[in-house]
Tab-separated table of C-alpha atoms and ligand atoms in Angstrom:
chain	number	residue	atom	x	y	z
A	99	MET	CA	14.694	-62.604	17.416
A	100	SER	CA	11.664	-61.218	19.379
A	101	GLU	CA	8.670	-59.852	17.696
A	102	VAL	CA	9.463	-56.371	18.818
A	103	MET	CA	12.988	-56.614	17.423
A	104	ALA	CA	11.818	-57.947	14.175
A	105	GLY	CA	9.305	-55.084	14.041
A	106	THR	CA	12.122	-52.515	14.752
A	107	ALA	CA	14.304	-53.893	11.936
A	108	GLY	CA	11.446	-53.554	9.538
A	109	ILE	CA	10.673	-50.086	10.650
A	110	ARG	CA	14.342	-49.030	10.417
A	111	GLY	CA	14.416	-50.367	6.973
A	112	ARG	CA	11.338	-48.427	5.951
A	113	ALA	CA	12.846	-45.304	7.388
A	114	LYS	CA	15.891	-45.740	5.186
A	115	GLU	CA	13.772	-46.213	2.135
A	116	LEU	CA	11.636	-43.205	2.886
A	117	ASP	CA	14.852	-41.079	3.383
A	118	ALA	CA	16.299	-42.391	0.092
A	119	ALA	CA	13.133	-41.485	-1.775
A	120	ASP	CA	12.777	-38.086	-0.104
A	121	GLU	CA	13.265	-35.206	-2.619
A	122	LEU	CA	13.627	-32.648	0.096
A	123	ALA	CA	16.336	-34.474	2.026
A	124	GLY	CA	19.101	-32.300	0.558
A	125	LEU	CA	17.684	-29.246	2.049
A	126	ARG	CA	19.051	-30.260	5.458
A	127	ALA	CA	22.473	-29.108	4.205
A	128	ARG	CA	21.118	-25.491	4.127
A	129	PHE	CA	20.991	-25.592	7.986
A	130	VAL	CA	23.462	-25.765	10.849
A	131	LEU	CA	22.633	-28.964	12.609
A	132	ASP	CA	24.281	-31.872	14.545
A	133	ASP	CA	23.166	-35.274	15.288
A	134	VAL	CA	20.430	-34.198	17.748
A	135	VAL	CA	16.957	-35.040	16.511
A	136	TYR	CA	15.433	-31.624	16.510
A	137	LEU	CA	11.718	-31.714	16.814
A	138	ASP	CA	11.260	-28.210	18.270
A	139	GLY	CA	11.290	-26.242	14.994
A	140	ASN	CA	7.702	-25.211	15.738
A	141	SER	CA	9.078	-23.197	18.690
A	142	LEU	CA	12.423	-22.059	17.428
A	143	GLY	CA	13.518	-23.034	13.814
A	144	ALA	CA	17.037	-24.178	13.310
A	145	LEU	CA	19.734	-21.795	12.115
A	146	PRO	CA	19.999	-21.563	8.259
A	147	ALA	CA	23.672	-21.778	7.160
A	148	ALA	CA	23.491	-18.473	5.253
A	149	VAL	CA	22.543	-16.338	8.358
A	150	PRO	CA	25.841	-15.994	10.198
A	151	GLY	CA	27.699	-14.684	7.125
A	152	ARG	CA	24.995	-12.205	6.299
A	153	LEU	CA	24.704	-10.892	9.809
A	154	ASP	CA	28.500	-10.438	9.769
A	155	ASP	CA	28.164	-8.274	6.697
A	156	VAL	CA	25.142	-6.351	8.053
A	157	VAL	CA	27.042	-5.531	11.182
A	158	ARG	CA	30.593	-4.946	10.045
A	159	ARG	CA	30.110	-3.448	6.607
A	160	GLN	CA	26.491	-2.015	6.497
A	161	TRP	CA	26.462	-0.661	10.021
A	162	GLY	CA	30.185	-0.472	10.741
A	163	GLU	CA	31.285	1.236	7.606
A	164	LEU	CA	28.283	2.661	5.641
A	165	ARG	CA	26.521	3.678	8.862
A	166	ILE	CA	23.576	5.985	8.175
A	167	ARG	CA	23.982	5.494	4.418
A	168	SER	CA	22.723	1.916	4.721
A	169	TRP	CA	19.134	3.031	5.301
A	170	GLU	CA	19.122	3.699	1.554
A	171	GLU	CA	22.268	1.953	0.102
A	172	SER	CA	21.760	-1.323	1.891
A	173	GLY	CA	17.991	-1.249	1.534
A	174	TRP	CA	17.233	-0.970	5.245
A	175	TRP	CA	14.287	1.383	4.855
A	176	THR	CA	12.371	-0.837	2.512
A	177	ALA	CA	13.189	-4.091	4.312
A	178	PRO	CA	9.744	-4.663	5.906
A	179	GLU	CA	7.945	-4.689	2.606
A	180	ARG	CA	10.721	-6.429	0.625
A	181	ILE	CA	10.885	-9.311	3.208
A	182	GLY	CA	7.113	-9.314	3.365
A	183	ASP	CA	7.150	-10.129	-0.426
A	184	LEU	CA	9.562	-13.007	0.256
A	185	ILE	CA	7.041	-14.443	2.795
A	186	ALA	CA	4.054	-13.797	0.469
A	187	PRO	CA	4.375	-16.927	-1.750
A	188	LEU	CA	4.740	-19.169	1.293
A	189	VAL	CA	1.305	-18.108	2.493
A	190	GLY	CA	-0.334	-17.815	-0.890
A	191	ALA	CA	-0.414	-14.003	-1.155
A	192	ALA	CA	0.441	-11.797	-4.144
A	193	PRO	CA	3.085	-9.186	-3.500
A	194	GLY	CA	2.344	-5.850	-1.852
A	195	GLN	CA	0.135	-7.213	0.987
A	196	ILE	CA	2.522	-8.050	3.791
A	197	VAL	CA	4.906	-6.077	5.959
A	198	VAL	CA	7.363	-7.541	8.356
A	199	GLY	CA	7.987	-5.937	11.740
A	200	ASP	CA	7.051	-5.978	15.458
A	201	SER	CA	6.005	-9.095	17.324
A	202	THR	CA	3.116	-11.326	16.569
A	203	SER	CA	1.424	-10.045	19.752
A	204	VAL	CA	1.603	-6.360	18.419
A	205	ASN	CA	0.396	-7.500	15.057
A	206	VAL	CA	-2.650	-9.332	16.546
A	207	PHE	CA	-3.444	-6.044	18.184
A	208	LYS	CA	-3.212	-4.031	14.890
A	209	ALA	CA	-5.205	-6.604	13.031
A	210	VAL	CA	-8.000	-7.100	15.551
A	211	VAL	CA	-8.602	-3.416	16.120
A	212	ALA	CA	-8.449	-2.722	12.466
A	213	ALA	CA	-10.812	-5.546	11.673
A	214	VAL	CA	-13.313	-3.963	14.170
A	215	ARG	CA	-12.850	-0.630	12.593
A	216	LEU	CA	-13.566	-2.169	9.152
A	217	ALA	CA	-16.829	-3.808	10.325
A	218	GLY	CA	-20.118	-2.023	9.867
A	219	GLU	CA	-22.320	-0.115	12.376
A	220	GLY	CA	-23.798	-2.166	15.178
A	221	ARG	CA	-21.255	-4.798	15.137
A	222	ASP	CA	-19.835	-5.003	18.736
A	223	GLU	CA	-18.667	-8.424	19.338
A	224	ILE	CA	-15.231	-10.210	18.745
A	225	LEU	CA	-15.099	-13.901	18.666
A	226	VAL	CA	-11.802	-15.424	19.757
A	227	ASP	CA	-10.429	-19.081	19.649
A	228	ALA	CA	-11.144	-20.277	23.210
A	229	THR	CA	-8.124	-22.590	22.963
A	230	THR	CA	-5.797	-19.914	21.701
A	231	PHE	CA	-2.146	-19.311	22.568
A	232	PRO	CA	-2.527	-17.025	25.456
A	233	THR	CA	-1.139	-13.837	24.017
A	234	ASP	CA	-3.871	-13.754	21.282
A	235	GLY	CA	-6.469	-13.964	23.932
A	236	TYR	CA	-5.027	-11.328	26.156
A	237	ILE	CA	-4.674	-8.902	23.270
A	238	ALA	CA	-8.084	-9.580	21.854
A	239	GLU	CA	-9.522	-8.924	25.363
A	240	SER	CA	-7.773	-5.503	25.465
A	241	ALA	CA	-8.769	-4.740	21.826
A	242	ALA	CA	-12.394	-5.465	22.677
A	243	ARG	CA	-12.321	-3.115	25.690
A	244	MET	CA	-10.706	-0.366	23.719
A	245	THR	CA	-13.095	-0.655	20.803
A	246	GLY	CA	-16.302	-1.096	22.913
A	247	CYS	CA	-16.874	-4.686	21.909
A	248	ALA	CA	-17.742	-7.787	23.893
A	249	LEU	CA	-15.224	-10.626	23.573
A	250	ARG	CA	-16.598	-14.029	23.238
A	251	PRO	CA	-14.272	-17.084	23.353
A	252	VAL	CA	-15.422	-19.952	21.215
A	253	ALA	CA	-14.001	-23.306	20.174
A	254	PRO	CA	-13.158	-23.138	16.450
A	255	GLY	CA	-15.572	-25.929	15.814
A	256	GLU	CA	-18.447	-23.729	17.163
A	257	VAL	CA	-17.579	-20.494	15.416
A	258	ALA	CA	-20.223	-21.001	12.698
A	259	GLY	CA	-22.946	-21.247	15.274
A	260	ALA	CA	-21.709	-18.245	17.296
A	261	LEU	CA	-21.617	-15.774	14.294
A	262	GLY	CA	-24.376	-13.318	13.977
A	263	PRO	CA	-25.320	-9.709	12.990
A	264	ARG	CA	-23.350	-8.355	15.891
A	265	THR	CA	-20.092	-10.076	15.096
A	266	ALA	CA	-17.471	-7.560	13.999
A	267	ALA	CA	-14.275	-9.746	13.854
A	268	VAL	CA	-13.113	-13.250	14.453
A	269	LEU	CA	-9.597	-14.165	15.499
A	270	LEU	CA	-8.547	-17.821	15.005
A	271	ASN	CA	-5.423	-19.902	14.855
A	272	HIS	CA	-4.781	-21.767	11.650
A	273	VAL	CA	-3.083	-24.565	13.647
A	274	ASP	CA	-3.650	-25.139	17.496
A	275	TYR	CA	-0.326	-24.737	19.143
A	276	ARG	CA	-0.949	-27.552	21.703
A	277	THR	CA	-2.726	-30.220	19.817
A	278	GLY	CA	-1.466	-29.567	16.382
A	279	ARG	CA	-5.063	-29.479	15.075
A	280	LEU	CA	-5.468	-27.750	11.572
A	281	HIS	CA	-8.654	-25.666	11.390
A	282	ASP	CA	-10.598	-25.369	8.123
A	283	LEU	CA	-9.426	-21.846	6.839
A	284	PRO	CA	-11.549	-21.732	3.699
A	285	ALA	CA	-14.788	-22.863	5.348
A	286	LEU	CA	-14.379	-20.693	8.433
A	287	THR	CA	-13.375	-17.657	6.426
A	288	ALA	CA	-16.429	-18.077	4.157
A	289	ALA	CA	-18.771	-18.547	7.191
A	290	VAL	CA	-17.374	-15.343	8.773
A	291	HIS	CA	-17.805	-13.410	5.576
A	292	GLU	CA	-21.303	-14.876	5.231
A	293	ALA	CA	-22.181	-13.184	8.561
A	294	GLY	CA	-20.701	-9.913	7.364
A	295	ALA	CA	-17.789	-9.981	9.705
A	296	ARG	CA	-13.940	-9.800	9.285
A	297	MET	CA	-11.605	-12.733	9.597
A	298	VAL	CA	-8.152	-12.506	11.213
A	299	TRP	CA	-5.933	-15.604	10.959
A	300	ASP	CA	-2.982	-16.275	13.167
A	301	LEU	CA	-0.581	-18.359	11.037
A	302	CYS	CA	2.180	-18.992	13.609
A	303	HIS	CA	1.949	-22.748	13.468
A	304	SER	CA	1.127	-23.115	9.737
A	305	ALA	CA	3.243	-20.812	7.617
A	306	GLY	CA	6.175	-22.595	6.310
A	307	ALA	CA	4.641	-25.997	7.154
A	308	LEU	CA	1.580	-26.189	4.819
A	309	PRO	CA	-0.172	-24.145	2.129
A	310	VAL	CA	-2.318	-21.268	3.510
A	311	GLY	CA	-3.903	-19.794	0.430
A	312	LEU	CA	-4.638	-16.319	1.867
A	313	ASP	CA	-5.529	-14.661	-1.372
A	314	GLU	CA	-7.414	-17.752	-2.807
A	315	HIS	CA	-9.695	-17.950	0.245
A	316	GLY	CA	-10.366	-14.154	0.584
A	317	VAL	CA	-8.876	-13.803	4.078
A	318	ASP	CA	-9.098	-10.166	5.338
A	319	LEU	CA	-6.120	-9.955	7.689
A	320	ALA	CA	-3.522	-12.374	8.876
A	321	VAL	CA	-0.470	-12.345	11.263
A	322	GLY	CA	2.288	-14.816	12.031
A	323	CYS	CA	5.696	-15.203	13.515
A	324	THR	CA	8.826	-16.001	11.637
A	325	TYR	CA	10.946	-17.831	14.178
A	326	LYS	CA	9.054	-21.035	14.025
A	327	TYR	CA	8.756	-22.916	10.655
A	328	LEU	CA	10.362	-19.804	8.820
A	329	ASN	CA	13.584	-20.165	10.863
A	330	GLY	CA	14.184	-16.440	11.279
A	331	GLY	CA	15.905	-16.695	14.584
A	332	PRO	CA	14.977	-15.944	18.188
A	333	GLY	CA	12.592	-12.999	18.403
A	334	SER	CA	12.658	-12.410	14.647
A	335	PRO	CA	9.928	-10.004	13.579
A	336	ALA	CA	6.361	-11.013	12.656
A	337	TYR	CA	4.280	-10.127	9.709
A	338	LEU	CA	1.023	-8.604	8.955
A	339	TYR	CA	-1.104	-9.334	5.800
A	340	VAL	CA	-3.700	-6.907	4.771
A	341	ARG	CA	-5.655	-7.929	1.696
A	342	SER	CA	-5.083	-5.423	-1.114
A	343	ASP	CA	-8.673	-4.185	-1.509
A	344	LEU	CA	-8.815	-3.507	2.275
A	345	GLN	CA	-5.686	-1.469	2.514
A	346	ASP	CA	-7.181	1.936	1.770
A	347	ARG	CA	-9.588	1.341	4.634
A	348	PHE	CA	-7.096	-0.284	7.058
A	349	ASP	CA	-7.013	2.049	10.000
A	350	SER	CA	-4.138	1.025	12.200
A	351	PRO	CA	-4.428	1.556	15.944
A	352	LEU	CA	-0.675	2.157	15.919
A	353	PRO	CA	-0.039	4.822	13.370
A	354	GLY	CA	3.625	5.741	13.493
A	355	TRP	CA	5.954	7.718	11.379
A	356	ASN	CA	6.862	4.626	9.390
A	357	SER	CA	3.237	4.224	8.231
A	358	HIS	CA	3.042	7.938	7.172
A	359	ALA	CA	2.637	8.585	3.559
A	360	GLU	CA	5.542	11.078	3.870
A	361	PRO	CA	7.655	9.780	6.747
A	362	PHE	CA	10.483	12.389	6.240
A	363	GLY	CA	7.962	15.206	5.962
A	364	MET	CA	7.853	15.250	9.845
A	365	ARG	CA	4.343	16.575	9.588
A	366	ARG	CA	1.986	17.084	12.486
A	367	GLU	CA	-0.991	15.568	10.866
A	368	PHE	CA	-1.087	11.819	10.282
A	369	GLU	CA	-1.663	10.861	6.613
A	370	PRO	CA	-1.471	7.000	6.121
A	371	ALA	CA	0.853	5.618	3.470
A	372	PRO	CA	-0.792	3.647	0.572
A	373	GLY	CA	-0.656	-0.170	0.600
A	374	ALA	CA	0.684	-2.643	3.004
A	375	LEU	CA	3.112	-0.007	4.398
A	376	ARG	CA	0.284	1.211	6.435
A	377	GLY	CA	0.930	-1.756	8.786
A	378	ARG	CA	4.288	-0.408	9.653
A	379	VAL	CA	4.767	1.463	12.948
A	380	GLY	CA	8.241	2.763	13.919
A	381	THR	CA	11.969	2.063	12.921
A	382	PRO	CA	12.430	-1.508	11.899
A	383	ASP	CA	14.631	-3.828	13.891
A	384	ILE	CA	17.177	-4.255	11.111
A	385	LEU	CA	19.538	-6.850	12.548
A	386	SER	CA	16.731	-9.372	13.098
A	387	MET	CA	14.952	-8.481	9.969
A	388	LEU	CA	18.035	-8.995	7.769
A	389	ALA	CA	18.831	-12.286	9.571
A	390	LEU	CA	15.280	-13.306	8.566
A	391	GLU	CA	15.849	-12.256	4.990
A	392	ALA	CA	18.911	-14.572	4.817
A	393	ALA	CA	17.010	-17.263	6.509
A	394	LEU	CA	14.187	-17.150	3.854
A	395	GLU	CA	16.753	-18.142	1.160
A	396	VAL	CA	16.360	-21.800	2.281
A	397	TRP	CA	13.034	-21.663	0.407
A	398	ASP	CA	14.650	-21.068	-2.990
A	399	GLY	CA	13.209	-23.582	-5.381
A	400	VAL	CA	11.072	-25.298	-2.574
A	401	SER	CA	7.308	-25.780	-3.073
A	402	VAL	CA	5.144	-25.548	-0.026
A	403	GLU	CA	3.002	-28.446	-1.441
A	404	ALA	CA	6.037	-30.667	-1.317
A	405	VAL	CA	6.717	-29.528	2.284
A	406	ARG	CA	3.208	-30.302	3.149
A	407	ALA	CA	3.425	-33.819	1.586
A	408	LYS	CA	6.565	-34.564	3.500
A	409	SER	CA	5.137	-33.078	6.738
A	410	LEU	CA	2.153	-35.461	6.582
A	411	ALA	CA	4.417	-38.378	5.764
A	412	LEU	CA	6.620	-37.576	8.720
A	413	THR	CA	3.803	-37.211	11.201
A	414	ASP	CA	2.112	-40.453	9.807
A	415	PHE	CA	5.404	-42.291	10.254
A	416	PHE	CA	5.968	-40.913	13.775
A	417	LEU	CA	2.482	-42.079	14.862
A	418	GLU	CA	3.083	-45.399	13.246
A	419	CYS	CA	6.536	-45.838	15.106
A	420	VAL	CA	4.966	-44.688	18.378
A	421	ALA	CA	2.140	-47.226	18.020
A	422	ALA	CA	4.700	-49.960	17.201
A	423	TYR	CA	7.327	-49.158	19.884
A	424	VAL	CA	5.610	-47.485	22.839
A	425	PRO	CA	3.767	-49.789	25.348
A	426	ASP	CA	0.041	-49.538	24.910
A	427	GLY	CA	-1.538	-46.837	27.062
A	428	ALA	CA	1.656	-45.129	27.908
A	429	VAL	CA	0.877	-42.085	25.630
A	430	GLU	CA	-2.163	-40.781	23.893
A	431	SER	CA	-2.169	-38.668	20.759
A	432	LEU	CA	-4.107	-35.339	20.813
A	433	THR	CA	-3.266	-34.747	17.158
A	434	PRO	CA	-6.096	-35.519	14.714
A	435	ALA	CA	-5.587	-38.783	12.617
A	436	ALA	CA	-7.159	-37.225	9.539
A	437	HIS	CA	-4.746	-35.334	7.272
A	438	ALA	CA	-7.181	-32.493	6.701
A	439	GLU	CA	-7.092	-31.689	10.406
A	440	ARG	CA	-3.416	-32.098	11.109
A	441	GLY	CA	-0.681	-29.474	11.147
A	442	SER	CA	3.016	-30.281	11.304
A	443	GLN	CA	3.337	-31.418	14.875
A	444	VAL	CA	2.301	-34.443	17.091
A	445	ALA	CA	1.145	-33.862	20.619
A	446	LEU	CA	1.201	-36.849	22.892
A	447	ARG	CA	-0.426	-36.732	26.348
A	448	CYS	CA	1.642	-38.615	28.798
A	449	PRO	CA	1.705	-38.621	32.715
A	450	ASP	CA	4.992	-37.129	33.900
A	451	ALA	CA	5.484	-35.406	30.492
A	452	GLY	CA	7.773	-32.810	31.993
A	453	GLU	CA	10.131	-35.518	33.239
A	454	VAL	CA	9.882	-37.593	30.117
A	455	MET	CA	10.817	-34.550	27.892
A	456	LYS	CA	13.818	-33.872	30.149
A	457	ARG	CA	15.105	-37.381	29.651
A	458	LEU	CA	14.457	-37.258	25.872
A	459	ILE	CA	16.431	-34.150	25.582
A	460	GLU	CA	19.320	-35.749	27.513
A	461	ARG	CA	19.327	-38.483	24.961
A	462	GLY	CA	19.366	-36.137	21.966
A	463	VAL	CA	15.687	-36.019	21.024
A	464	VAL	CA	14.448	-32.394	21.464
A	465	GLY	CA	10.758	-31.633	21.603
A	466	ASP	CA	9.033	-29.583	24.200
A	467	PHE	CA	6.633	-29.950	27.100
A	468	ARG	CA	3.371	-28.037	27.470
A	469	ARG	CA	1.714	-27.927	30.796
A	470	PRO	CA	0.145	-30.035	32.248
A	471	ASP	CA	0.860	-33.290	30.450
A	472	VAL	CA	1.695	-32.724	26.769
A	473	LEU	CA	4.875	-33.801	24.895
A	474	ARG	CA	5.033	-31.726	21.673
A	475	PHE	CA	7.029	-32.794	18.646
A	476	GLY	CA	7.308	-30.440	15.640
A	477	PHE	CA	8.264	-31.736	12.349
A	478	THR	CA	10.114	-29.264	9.940
A	479	PRO	CA	10.136	-31.009	6.527
A	480	LEU	CA	13.259	-28.934	5.497
A	481	TYR	CA	15.506	-30.570	7.847
A	482	VAL	CA	13.827	-33.573	9.581
A	483	GLY	CA	14.158	-37.065	8.054
A	484	PHE	CA	12.415	-40.332	8.530
A	485	GLY	CA	15.465	-41.829	10.351
A	486	ASP	CA	15.127	-39.019	12.881
A	487	VAL	CA	11.544	-39.880	13.341
A	488	GLU	CA	12.214	-43.613	13.920
A	489	ARG	CA	14.987	-42.772	16.414
A	490	ALA	CA	12.694	-40.202	18.328
A	491	ALA	CA	9.961	-42.831	18.736
A	492	ARG	CA	12.498	-45.456	19.807
A	493	VAL	CA	14.022	-43.228	22.442
A	494	LEU	CA	10.583	-42.334	23.522
A	495	ALA	CA	9.551	-45.888	24.044
A	496	GLU	CA	12.700	-46.427	26.136
A	497	THR	CA	12.118	-43.299	28.128
A	498	VAL	CA	8.474	-43.792	29.026
A	499	GLY	CA	9.406	-47.416	30.005
A	500	THR	CA	11.806	-46.318	32.727
B	1613	PLP	C1	4.266	-18.407	18.814
B	1613	PLP	C2	2.912	-17.685	18.904
B	1613	PLP	C3	2.771	-16.403	19.257
B	1613	PLP	C4	4.046	-15.594	19.643
B	1613	PLP	O1	3.791	-14.319	19.858
B	1613	PLP	P1	5.063	-13.357	20.132
B	1613	PLP	O2	4.517	-12.006	20.171
B	1613	PLP	O3	6.022	-13.542	18.983
B	1613	PLP	O4	5.656	-13.699	21.331
B	1613	PLP	C5	1.512	-15.817	19.201
B	1613	PLP	N1	0.478	-16.528	18.833
B	1613	PLP	C6	0.511	-17.834	18.487
B	1613	PLP	C7	-0.737	-18.536	18.122
B	1613	PLP	C8	1.730	-18.501	18.497
B	1613	PLP	O5	1.837	-19.828	18.323
């Protein structure tokens, strides 16, 4: 037996042991999956098994039979805050601070403008993650123009030095979508507060994969999407967190009739609703929202800490398998080795990454490709196992070798 083959057998044995000891392994049965190794749950989470039946009921009975009565009788009207309270424990928030609705992009807009409006006189600068997912940057730029602020892109590692008496608000990503780098939310939030500014976190790549601790760390505002690690389905609505003590002063740039204190009063003057409801805008997208509600049932009895522990074990094991199987120099990891700096994905730089990912997908290993040269693999601990990880690395080694 060659050395590589002996190594392969050893690693396969370890994968079996790790799967056997995995307390979360049974959760995979809560999803609709096949024998594809699905490592793209950080882009579109897999389908939870409870969703099709729920959507069928929502469409046929709630809409089809109850029609308009469902706004009250099926709880449609209160869905944004009810589902917000289901997301709350996953991001370390007490109830009453999260509403679900609109896209992440729209919620970034609400949060950044509201953060500037909360900031004191003379604060006219917004700092934004220079490496951000583009939509956050575009929206921050427009929010800055509208509020008369200057926009300053800074690398998250340089935020502390860029803060000053003019800083109004800071918009950062908890986990970088390309590299998978996890930023230090407690320390950065504290530094922003020390400078007298407001902190807005984008949790798209962290919520559902690791503990966030919004309340514990005094975050002001946060947004996130629900179709990645929360498995809400394509285009499922995003969420907005407004810390409870800021809600009275939360001045939304998109006040709609759904955020009115008396939505059915049909009054000319706007009077904001109390609490998190103020983050609502117009009629909620009920079909997507109730699919999300059913999808969140997969979290029943699951601790985010256990998910985090498995996530780190999965990414560690993947990096180990890649190091063992893939020829030296063929790929380079962009994902930090330190656990404290790693989200739930591994990004590998590789020449020809677009072609390589195409071939991986053909062979049943689904990740994604980010221009110009990055292979991205997301690890959703609810349904990815260690055997999957080993297979992905093995197929990758065969693929880059061809
Ligand atoms: C996925 C993602 C988004 C998506 O925004 P949409 O409005 O849902 O399209 C925004 N920001 C970040 C950081 C993301 O990772």
